mmCIF file of C-alpha atoms in Angstrom:
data_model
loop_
_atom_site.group_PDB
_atom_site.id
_atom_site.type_symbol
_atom_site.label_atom_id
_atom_site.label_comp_id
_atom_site.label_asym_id
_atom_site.label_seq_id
_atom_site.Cartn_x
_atom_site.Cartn_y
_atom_site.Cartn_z
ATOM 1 C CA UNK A 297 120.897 109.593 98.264
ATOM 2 C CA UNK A 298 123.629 106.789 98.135
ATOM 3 C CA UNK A 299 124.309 104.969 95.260
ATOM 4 C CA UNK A 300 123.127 101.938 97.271
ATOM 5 C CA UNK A 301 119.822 102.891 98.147
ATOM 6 C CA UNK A 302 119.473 104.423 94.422
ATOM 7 C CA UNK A 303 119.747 100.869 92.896
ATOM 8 C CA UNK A 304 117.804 99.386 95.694
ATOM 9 C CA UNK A 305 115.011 101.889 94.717
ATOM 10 C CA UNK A 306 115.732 100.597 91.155
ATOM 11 C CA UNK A 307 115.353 97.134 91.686
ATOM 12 C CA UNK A 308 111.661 98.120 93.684
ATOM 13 C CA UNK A 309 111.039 100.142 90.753
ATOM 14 C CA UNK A 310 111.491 97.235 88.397
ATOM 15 C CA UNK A 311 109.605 94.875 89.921
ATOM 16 C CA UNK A 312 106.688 97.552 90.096
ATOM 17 C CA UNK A 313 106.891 98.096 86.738
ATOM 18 C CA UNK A 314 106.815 94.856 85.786
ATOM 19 C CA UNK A 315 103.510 93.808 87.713
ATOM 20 C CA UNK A 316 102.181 96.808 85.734
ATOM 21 C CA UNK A 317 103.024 95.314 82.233
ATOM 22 C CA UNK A 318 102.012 92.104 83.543
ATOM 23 C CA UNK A 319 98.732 93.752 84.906
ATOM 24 C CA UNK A 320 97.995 95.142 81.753
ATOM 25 C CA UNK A 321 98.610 92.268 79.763
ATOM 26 C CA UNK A 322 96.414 90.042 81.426
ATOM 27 C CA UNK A 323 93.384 92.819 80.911
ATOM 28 C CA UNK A 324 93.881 91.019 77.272
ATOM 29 C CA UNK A 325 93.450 94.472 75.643
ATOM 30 C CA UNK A 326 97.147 94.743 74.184
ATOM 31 C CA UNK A 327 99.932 95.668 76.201
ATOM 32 C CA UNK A 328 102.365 98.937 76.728
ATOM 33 C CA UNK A 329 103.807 100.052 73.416
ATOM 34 C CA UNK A 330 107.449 98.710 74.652
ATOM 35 C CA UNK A 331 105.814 94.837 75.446
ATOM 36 C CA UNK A 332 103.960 95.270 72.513
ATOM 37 C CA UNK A 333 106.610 93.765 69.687
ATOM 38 C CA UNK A 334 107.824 91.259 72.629
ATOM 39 C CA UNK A 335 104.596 90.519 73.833
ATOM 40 C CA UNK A 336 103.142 89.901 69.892
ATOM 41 C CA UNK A 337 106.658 87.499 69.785
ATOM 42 C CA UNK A 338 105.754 85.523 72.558
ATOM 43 C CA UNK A 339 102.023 84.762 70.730
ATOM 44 C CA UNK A 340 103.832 82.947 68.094
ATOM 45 C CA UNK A 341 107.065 81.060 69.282
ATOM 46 C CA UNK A 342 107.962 79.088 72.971
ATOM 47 C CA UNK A 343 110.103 82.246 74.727
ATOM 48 C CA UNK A 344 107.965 83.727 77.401
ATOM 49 C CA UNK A 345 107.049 87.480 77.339
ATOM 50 C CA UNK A 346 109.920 88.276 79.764
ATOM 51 C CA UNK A 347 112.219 85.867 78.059
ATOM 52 C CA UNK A 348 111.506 88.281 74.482
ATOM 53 C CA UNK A 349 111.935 90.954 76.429
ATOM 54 C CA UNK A 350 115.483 90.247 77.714
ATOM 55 C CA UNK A 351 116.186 89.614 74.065
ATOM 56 C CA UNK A 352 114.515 93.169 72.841
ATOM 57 C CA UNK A 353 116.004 94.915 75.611
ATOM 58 C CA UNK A 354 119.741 93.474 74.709
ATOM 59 C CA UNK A 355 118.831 95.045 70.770
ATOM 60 C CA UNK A 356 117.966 98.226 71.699
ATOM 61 C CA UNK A 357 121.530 98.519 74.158
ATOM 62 C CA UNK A 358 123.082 97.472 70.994
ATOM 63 C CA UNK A 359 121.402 100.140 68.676
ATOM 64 C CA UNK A 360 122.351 102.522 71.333
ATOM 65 C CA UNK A 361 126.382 101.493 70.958
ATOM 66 C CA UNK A 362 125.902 101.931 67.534
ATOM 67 C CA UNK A 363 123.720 105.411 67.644
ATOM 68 C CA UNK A 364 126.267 106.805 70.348
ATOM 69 C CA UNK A 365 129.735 105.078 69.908
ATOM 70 C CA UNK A 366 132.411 106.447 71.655
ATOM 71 C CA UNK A 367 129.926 108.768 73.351
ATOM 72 C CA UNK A 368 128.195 105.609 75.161
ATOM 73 C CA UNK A 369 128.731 105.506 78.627
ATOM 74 C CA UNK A 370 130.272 102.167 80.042
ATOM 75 C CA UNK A 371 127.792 102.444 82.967
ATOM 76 C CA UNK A 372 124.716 101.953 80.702
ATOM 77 C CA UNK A 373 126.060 98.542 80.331
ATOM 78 C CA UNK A 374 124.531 98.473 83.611
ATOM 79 C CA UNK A 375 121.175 97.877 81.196
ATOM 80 C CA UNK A 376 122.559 94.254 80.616
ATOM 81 C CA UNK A 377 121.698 93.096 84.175
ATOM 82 C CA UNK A 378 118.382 95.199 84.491
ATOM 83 C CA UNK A 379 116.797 93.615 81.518
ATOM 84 C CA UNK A 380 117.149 90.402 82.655
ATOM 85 C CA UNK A 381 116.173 91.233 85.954
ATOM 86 C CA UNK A 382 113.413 93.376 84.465
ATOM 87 C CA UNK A 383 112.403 90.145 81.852
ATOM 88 C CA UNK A 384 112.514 87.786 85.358
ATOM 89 C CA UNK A 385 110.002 89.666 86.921
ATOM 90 C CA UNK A 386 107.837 90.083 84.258
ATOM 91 C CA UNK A 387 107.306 86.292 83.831
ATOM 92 C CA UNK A 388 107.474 86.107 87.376
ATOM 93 C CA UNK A 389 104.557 88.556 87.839
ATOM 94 C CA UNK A 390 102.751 87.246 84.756
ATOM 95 C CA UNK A 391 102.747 83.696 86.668
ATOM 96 C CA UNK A 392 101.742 85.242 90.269
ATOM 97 C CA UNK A 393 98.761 86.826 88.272
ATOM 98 C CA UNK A 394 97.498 83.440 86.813
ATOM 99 C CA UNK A 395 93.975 83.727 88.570
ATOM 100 C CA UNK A 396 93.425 87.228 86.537
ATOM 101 C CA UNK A 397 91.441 86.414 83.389
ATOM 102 C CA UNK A 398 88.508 89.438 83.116
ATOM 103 C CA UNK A 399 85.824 88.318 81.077
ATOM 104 C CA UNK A 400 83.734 91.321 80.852
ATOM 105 C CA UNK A 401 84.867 94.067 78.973
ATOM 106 C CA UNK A 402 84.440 96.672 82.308
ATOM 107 C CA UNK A 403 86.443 94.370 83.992
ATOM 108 C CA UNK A 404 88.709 94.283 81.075
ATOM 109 C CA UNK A 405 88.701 98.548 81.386
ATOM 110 C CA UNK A 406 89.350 98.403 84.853
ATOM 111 C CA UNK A 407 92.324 95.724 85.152
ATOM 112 C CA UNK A 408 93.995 97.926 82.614
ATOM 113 C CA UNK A 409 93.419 101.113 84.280
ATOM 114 C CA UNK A 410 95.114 99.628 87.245
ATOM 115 C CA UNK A 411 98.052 98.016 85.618
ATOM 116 C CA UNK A 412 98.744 101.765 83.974
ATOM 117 C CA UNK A 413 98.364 103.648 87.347
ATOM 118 C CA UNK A 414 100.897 100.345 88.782
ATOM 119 C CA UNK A 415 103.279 101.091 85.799
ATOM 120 C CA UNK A 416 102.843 104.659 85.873
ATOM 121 C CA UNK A 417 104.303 104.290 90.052
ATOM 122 C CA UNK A 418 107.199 101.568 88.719
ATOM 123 C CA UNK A 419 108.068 104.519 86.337
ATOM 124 C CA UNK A 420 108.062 107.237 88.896
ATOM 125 C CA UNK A 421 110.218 105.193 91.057
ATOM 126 C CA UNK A 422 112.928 104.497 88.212
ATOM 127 C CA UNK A 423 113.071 107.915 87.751
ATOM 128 C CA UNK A 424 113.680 108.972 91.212
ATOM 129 C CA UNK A 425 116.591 106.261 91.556
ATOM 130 C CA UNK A 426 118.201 108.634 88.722
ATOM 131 C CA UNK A 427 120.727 105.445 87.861
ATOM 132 C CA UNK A 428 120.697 103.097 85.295
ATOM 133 C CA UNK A 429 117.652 103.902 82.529
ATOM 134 C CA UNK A 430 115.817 100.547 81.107
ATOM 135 C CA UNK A 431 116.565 100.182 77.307
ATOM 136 C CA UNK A 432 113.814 101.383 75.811
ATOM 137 C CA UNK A 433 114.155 104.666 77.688
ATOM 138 C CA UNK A 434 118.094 104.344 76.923
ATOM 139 C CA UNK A 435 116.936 103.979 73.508
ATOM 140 C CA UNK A 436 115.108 107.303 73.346
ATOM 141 C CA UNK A 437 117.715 109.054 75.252
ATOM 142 C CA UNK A 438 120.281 108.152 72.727
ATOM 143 C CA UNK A 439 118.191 109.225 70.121
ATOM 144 C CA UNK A 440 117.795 112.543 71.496
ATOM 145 C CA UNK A 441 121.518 113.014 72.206
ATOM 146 C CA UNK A 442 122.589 112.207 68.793
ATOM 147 C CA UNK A 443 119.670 114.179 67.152
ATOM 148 C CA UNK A 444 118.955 117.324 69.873
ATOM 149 C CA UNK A 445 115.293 116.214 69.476
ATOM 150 C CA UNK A 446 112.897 116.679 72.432
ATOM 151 C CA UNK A 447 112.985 113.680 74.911
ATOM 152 C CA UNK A 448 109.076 113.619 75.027
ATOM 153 C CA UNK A 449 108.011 113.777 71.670
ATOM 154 C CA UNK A 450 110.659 111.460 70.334
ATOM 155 C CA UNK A 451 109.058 108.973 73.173
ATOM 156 C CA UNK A 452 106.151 108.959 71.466
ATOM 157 C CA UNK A 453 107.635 108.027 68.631
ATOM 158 C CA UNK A 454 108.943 105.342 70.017
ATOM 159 C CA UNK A 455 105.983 104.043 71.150
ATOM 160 C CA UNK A 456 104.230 104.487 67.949
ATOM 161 C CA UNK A 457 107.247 102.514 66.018
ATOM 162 C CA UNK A 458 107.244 99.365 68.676
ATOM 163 C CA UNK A 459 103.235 99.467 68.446
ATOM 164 C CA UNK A 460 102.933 99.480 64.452
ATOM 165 C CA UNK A 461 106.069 97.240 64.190
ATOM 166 C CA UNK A 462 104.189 95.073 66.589
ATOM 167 C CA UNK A 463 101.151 95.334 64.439
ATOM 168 C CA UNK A 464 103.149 94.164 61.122
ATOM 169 C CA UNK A 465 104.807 91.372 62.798
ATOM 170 C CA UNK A 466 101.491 90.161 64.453
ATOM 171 C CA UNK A 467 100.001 90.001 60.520
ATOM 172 C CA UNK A 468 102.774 88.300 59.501
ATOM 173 C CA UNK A 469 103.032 85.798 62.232
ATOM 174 C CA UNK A 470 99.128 85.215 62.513
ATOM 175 C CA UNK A 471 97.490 86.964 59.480
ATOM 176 C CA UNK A 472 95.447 88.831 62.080
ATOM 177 C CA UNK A 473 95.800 91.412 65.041
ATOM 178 C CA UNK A 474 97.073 90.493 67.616
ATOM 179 C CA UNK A 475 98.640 91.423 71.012
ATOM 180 C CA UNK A 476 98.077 95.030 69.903
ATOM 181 C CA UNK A 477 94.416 96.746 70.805
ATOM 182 C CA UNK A 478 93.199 99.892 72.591
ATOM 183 C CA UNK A 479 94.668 98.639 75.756
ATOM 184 C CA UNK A 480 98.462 99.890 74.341
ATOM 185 C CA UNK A 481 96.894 102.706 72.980
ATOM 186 C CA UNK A 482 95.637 103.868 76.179
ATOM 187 C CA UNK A 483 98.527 102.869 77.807
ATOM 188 C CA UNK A 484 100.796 105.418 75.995
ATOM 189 C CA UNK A 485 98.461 107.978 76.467
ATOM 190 C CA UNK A 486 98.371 107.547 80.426
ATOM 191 C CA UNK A 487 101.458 106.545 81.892
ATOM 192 C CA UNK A 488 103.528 109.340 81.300
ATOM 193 C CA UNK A 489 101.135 111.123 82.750
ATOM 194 C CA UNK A 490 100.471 109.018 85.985
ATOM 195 C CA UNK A 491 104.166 108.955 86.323
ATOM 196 C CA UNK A 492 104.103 112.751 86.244
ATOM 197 C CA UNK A 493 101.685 113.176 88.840
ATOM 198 C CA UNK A 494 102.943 110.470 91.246
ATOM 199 C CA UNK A 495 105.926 112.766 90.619
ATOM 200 C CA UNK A 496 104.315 116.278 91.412
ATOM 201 C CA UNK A 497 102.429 114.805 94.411
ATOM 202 C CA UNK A 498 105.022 112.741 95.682
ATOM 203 C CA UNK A 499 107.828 115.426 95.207
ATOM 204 C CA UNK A 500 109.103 115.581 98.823
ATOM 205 C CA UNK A 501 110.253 111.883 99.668
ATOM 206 C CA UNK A 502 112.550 112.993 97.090
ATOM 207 C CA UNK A 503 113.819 115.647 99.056
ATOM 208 C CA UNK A 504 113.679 113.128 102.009
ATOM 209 C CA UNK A 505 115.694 110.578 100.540
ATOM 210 C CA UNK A 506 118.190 112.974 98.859
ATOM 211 C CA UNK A 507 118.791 114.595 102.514
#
Protein backbone atom coordinates (compact mmCIF):
# COMPACT_ATOMS: atom_id res chain seq x y z
CA UNK A 1 0.00 0.00 0.00
CA UNK A 2 1.34 3.56 -0.94
CA UNK A 3 2.01 6.00 1.44
CA UNK A 4 -0.77 7.99 -0.27
CA UNK A 5 -3.54 5.79 0.03
CA UNK A 6 -2.22 4.94 3.76
CA UNK A 7 -2.96 8.58 4.88
CA UNK A 8 -6.01 8.75 2.77
CA UNK A 9 -7.22 5.64 4.76
CA UNK A 10 -6.12 7.74 7.81
CA UNK A 11 -7.95 10.68 7.21
CA UNK A 12 -11.35 8.11 6.57
CA UNK A 13 -10.31 6.57 9.67
CA UNK A 14 -10.40 9.83 11.56
CA UNK A 15 -13.40 11.05 10.58
CA UNK A 16 -14.96 7.54 11.53
CA UNK A 17 -13.65 7.72 14.67
CA UNK A 18 -14.73 10.84 15.39
CA UNK A 19 -18.57 10.29 14.57
CA UNK A 20 -18.02 7.43 17.06
CA UNK A 21 -16.90 9.73 20.00
CA UNK A 22 -19.41 12.09 18.88
CA UNK A 23 -22.02 9.17 18.76
CA UNK A 24 -21.26 8.21 22.06
CA UNK A 25 -21.30 11.43 23.56
CA UNK A 26 -24.55 12.39 22.55
CA UNK A 27 -25.99 8.87 24.20
CA UNK A 28 -25.26 11.36 27.36
CA UNK A 29 -23.84 8.34 29.25
CA UNK A 30 -20.09 9.66 29.46
CA UNK A 31 -17.83 9.42 26.71
CA UNK A 32 -14.56 7.18 25.64
CA UNK A 33 -11.95 7.27 28.37
CA UNK A 34 -9.61 9.56 25.94
CA UNK A 35 -12.78 12.40 25.47
CA UNK A 36 -13.44 11.88 28.87
CA UNK A 37 -10.93 14.71 30.59
CA UNK A 38 -11.65 16.90 27.26
CA UNK A 39 -15.10 16.22 27.11
CA UNK A 40 -15.54 17.00 31.26
CA UNK A 41 -13.37 20.46 30.08
CA UNK A 42 -15.69 21.45 27.62
CA UNK A 43 -18.77 21.17 30.51
CA UNK A 44 -17.17 23.95 32.30
CA UNK A 45 -15.39 26.61 30.01
CA UNK A 46 -16.39 28.06 26.11
CA UNK A 47 -13.75 25.60 23.96
CA UNK A 48 -15.78 22.99 22.22
CA UNK A 49 -15.10 19.24 22.82
CA UNK A 50 -12.93 19.08 19.65
CA UNK A 51 -11.39 22.41 20.36
CA UNK A 52 -10.09 20.60 24.13
CA UNK A 53 -9.20 17.94 22.32
CA UNK A 54 -6.71 19.60 19.92
CA UNK A 55 -5.34 21.10 23.09
CA UNK A 56 -5.08 17.47 25.02
CA UNK A 57 -3.85 15.89 22.03
CA UNK A 58 -0.88 18.69 21.59
CA UNK A 59 0.01 17.65 25.70
CA UNK A 60 0.25 14.25 25.31
CA UNK A 61 2.82 14.79 21.85
CA UNK A 62 4.64 16.88 24.27
CA UNK A 63 4.84 14.26 27.17
CA UNK A 64 5.88 11.92 24.51
CA UNK A 65 9.12 14.35 23.50
CA UNK A 66 9.81 14.41 26.91
CA UNK A 67 9.22 10.42 27.74
CA UNK A 68 11.27 9.55 24.45
CA UNK A 69 13.76 12.44 23.63
CA UNK A 70 16.17 11.80 21.21
CA UNK A 71 14.43 8.49 20.56
CA UNK A 72 11.17 10.45 19.21
CA UNK A 73 10.66 10.10 15.75
CA UNK A 74 10.31 13.45 13.71
CA UNK A 75 7.44 11.79 11.76
CA UNK A 76 5.17 11.56 14.86
CA UNK A 77 5.12 15.24 14.56
CA UNK A 78 2.85 14.16 11.95
CA UNK A 79 0.33 13.97 15.28
CA UNK A 80 0.28 17.89 15.15
CA UNK A 81 -1.90 18.00 11.99
CA UNK A 82 -4.08 14.84 12.90
CA UNK A 83 -5.28 16.28 16.12
CA UNK A 84 -6.54 19.14 14.72
CA UNK A 85 -7.97 17.44 11.98
CA UNK A 86 -9.15 14.77 14.41
CA UNK A 87 -10.59 17.85 17.00
CA UNK A 88 -12.37 19.42 13.50
CA UNK A 89 -14.27 16.52 12.95
CA UNK A 90 -15.28 15.86 16.20
CA UNK A 91 -17.12 19.23 16.53
CA UNK A 92 -18.01 18.82 13.11
CA UNK A 93 -19.74 15.45 13.77
CA UNK A 94 -21.00 16.58 17.18
CA UNK A 95 -22.91 19.49 15.15
CA UNK A 96 -24.18 17.06 12.18
CA UNK A 97 -25.63 14.92 15.13
CA UNK A 98 -27.66 17.85 16.70
CA UNK A 99 -31.13 16.02 16.19
CA UNK A 100 -29.68 12.99 18.51
CA UNK A 101 -30.88 13.61 22.07
CA UNK A 102 -32.20 9.85 23.47
CA UNK A 103 -34.44 10.31 26.19
CA UNK A 104 -35.04 6.85 27.27
CA UNK A 105 -32.45 5.08 28.86
CA UNK A 106 -32.72 1.93 26.01
CA UNK A 107 -32.32 4.44 23.63
CA UNK A 108 -29.57 5.85 25.64
CA UNK A 109 -27.99 1.87 25.63
CA UNK A 110 -28.42 1.60 22.13
CA UNK A 111 -26.94 5.06 20.72
CA UNK A 112 -23.92 4.09 22.72
CA UNK A 113 -23.63 0.65 21.53
CA UNK A 114 -23.54 2.07 18.09
CA UNK A 115 -21.14 4.89 18.58
CA UNK A 116 -18.61 1.99 20.15
CA UNK A 117 -19.13 -0.49 17.20
CA UNK A 118 -18.60 3.17 14.82
CA UNK A 119 -15.39 3.87 16.91
CA UNK A 120 -14.40 0.43 17.21
CA UNK A 121 -14.41 0.52 12.77
CA UNK A 122 -12.56 4.28 12.92
CA UNK A 123 -9.99 2.31 15.08
CA UNK A 124 -9.63 -0.65 12.84
CA UNK A 125 -9.13 1.59 9.97
CA UNK A 126 -6.24 3.70 11.74
CA UNK A 127 -4.65 0.70 12.35
CA UNK A 128 -4.65 -0.69 8.95
CA UNK A 129 -3.25 2.77 7.51
CA UNK A 130 -0.13 1.67 9.82
CA UNK A 131 1.07 5.65 9.61
CA UNK A 132 0.83 8.26 11.90
CA UNK A 133 -0.77 6.95 15.54
CA UNK A 134 -3.31 9.65 17.26
CA UNK A 135 -1.75 10.94 20.59
CA UNK A 136 -3.29 9.14 22.96
CA UNK A 137 -2.22 5.90 21.29
CA UNK A 138 1.32 7.73 20.72
CA UNK A 139 1.10 8.28 24.30
CA UNK A 140 0.84 4.61 25.25
CA UNK A 141 3.29 3.58 22.72
CA UNK A 142 5.89 5.77 24.22
CA UNK A 143 5.18 4.52 27.43
CA UNK A 144 5.76 1.09 26.47
CA UNK A 145 9.02 1.84 24.62
CA UNK A 146 10.58 3.58 27.45
CA UNK A 147 9.24 1.04 30.07
CA UNK A 148 9.10 -2.60 27.93
CA UNK A 149 5.55 -2.80 29.42
CA UNK A 150 2.82 -4.61 27.43
CA UNK A 151 1.04 -2.27 24.87
CA UNK A 152 -2.45 -3.62 26.02
CA UNK A 153 -2.40 -3.53 29.54
CA UNK A 154 -0.62 -0.22 29.80
CA UNK A 155 -3.77 0.98 27.48
CA UNK A 156 -5.87 0.28 30.03
CA UNK A 157 -4.15 2.18 32.16
CA UNK A 158 -4.43 4.85 30.26
CA UNK A 159 -7.85 4.79 30.06
CA UNK A 160 -8.34 4.35 33.68
CA UNK A 161 -5.94 7.58 34.40
CA UNK A 162 -7.90 9.98 31.69
CA UNK A 163 -11.32 8.52 33.21
CA UNK A 164 -10.48 9.13 37.08
CA UNK A 165 -8.54 12.34 36.17
CA UNK A 166 -11.69 13.22 34.38
CA UNK A 167 -13.67 12.31 37.40
CA UNK A 168 -11.47 14.69 39.82
CA UNK A 169 -11.56 17.53 37.52
CA UNK A 170 -15.40 17.17 36.95
CA UNK A 171 -15.70 17.51 41.13
CA UNK A 172 -13.65 20.24 41.09
CA UNK A 173 -15.15 22.12 38.27
CA UNK A 174 -18.88 21.23 39.23
CA UNK A 175 -18.81 19.60 42.73
CA UNK A 176 -20.58 16.70 41.06
CA UNK A 177 -20.07 13.91 38.31
CA UNK A 178 -20.02 14.73 35.41
CA UNK A 179 -19.21 13.81 31.76
CA UNK A 180 -17.99 10.50 33.22
CA UNK A 181 -20.78 7.47 33.66
CA UNK A 182 -21.10 3.83 32.56
CA UNK A 183 -21.17 4.92 29.02
CA UNK A 184 -16.96 5.37 29.21
CA UNK A 185 -16.86 2.48 31.18
CA UNK A 186 -18.39 0.39 28.64
CA UNK A 187 -16.68 2.02 26.11
CA UNK A 188 -13.20 0.81 27.25
CA UNK A 189 -14.37 -2.44 27.72
CA UNK A 190 -15.71 -2.80 23.99
CA UNK A 191 -13.79 -1.06 21.54
CA UNK A 192 -10.71 -2.79 21.61
CA UNK A 193 -12.51 -5.54 21.13
CA UNK A 194 -14.81 -4.43 18.15
CA UNK A 195 -11.68 -3.13 16.64
CA UNK A 196 -10.22 -6.62 16.97
CA UNK A 197 -12.89 -8.34 15.33
CA UNK A 198 -13.51 -5.85 12.48
CA UNK A 199 -9.82 -6.79 12.25
CA UNK A 200 -10.07 -10.73 12.25
CA UNK A 201 -13.13 -10.59 9.93
CA UNK A 202 -12.00 -8.01 7.76
CA UNK A 203 -8.36 -9.40 7.48
CA UNK A 204 -8.17 -9.75 3.66
CA UNK A 205 -8.84 -6.11 2.26
CA UNK A 206 -5.68 -5.85 4.02
CA UNK A 207 -4.06 -8.20 1.92
CA UNK A 208 -5.98 -6.47 -0.98
CA UNK A 209 -4.81 -3.15 -0.41
CA UNK A 210 -1.22 -4.17 0.53
CA UNK A 211 -1.05 -6.11 -3.01
Amino acid sequence: MNKILRYILLVVGLFINSLGVSVITKANLGTSPISSIPYTLSLGFKPTLGQFTIAFSILLIIFQIIILRKDFEKEQLLQIPVSIIFGYFIDFTMNILYFLNPQLYIWRIFSLLIGCIVLGFGVYIEVLADVVMLPGEGFVRAVTKKTGSEFGITKVCFDITMSLSACIISFILFSELKGVREGTIISAVIVGLIARFFGKTLGKFKVLLCN
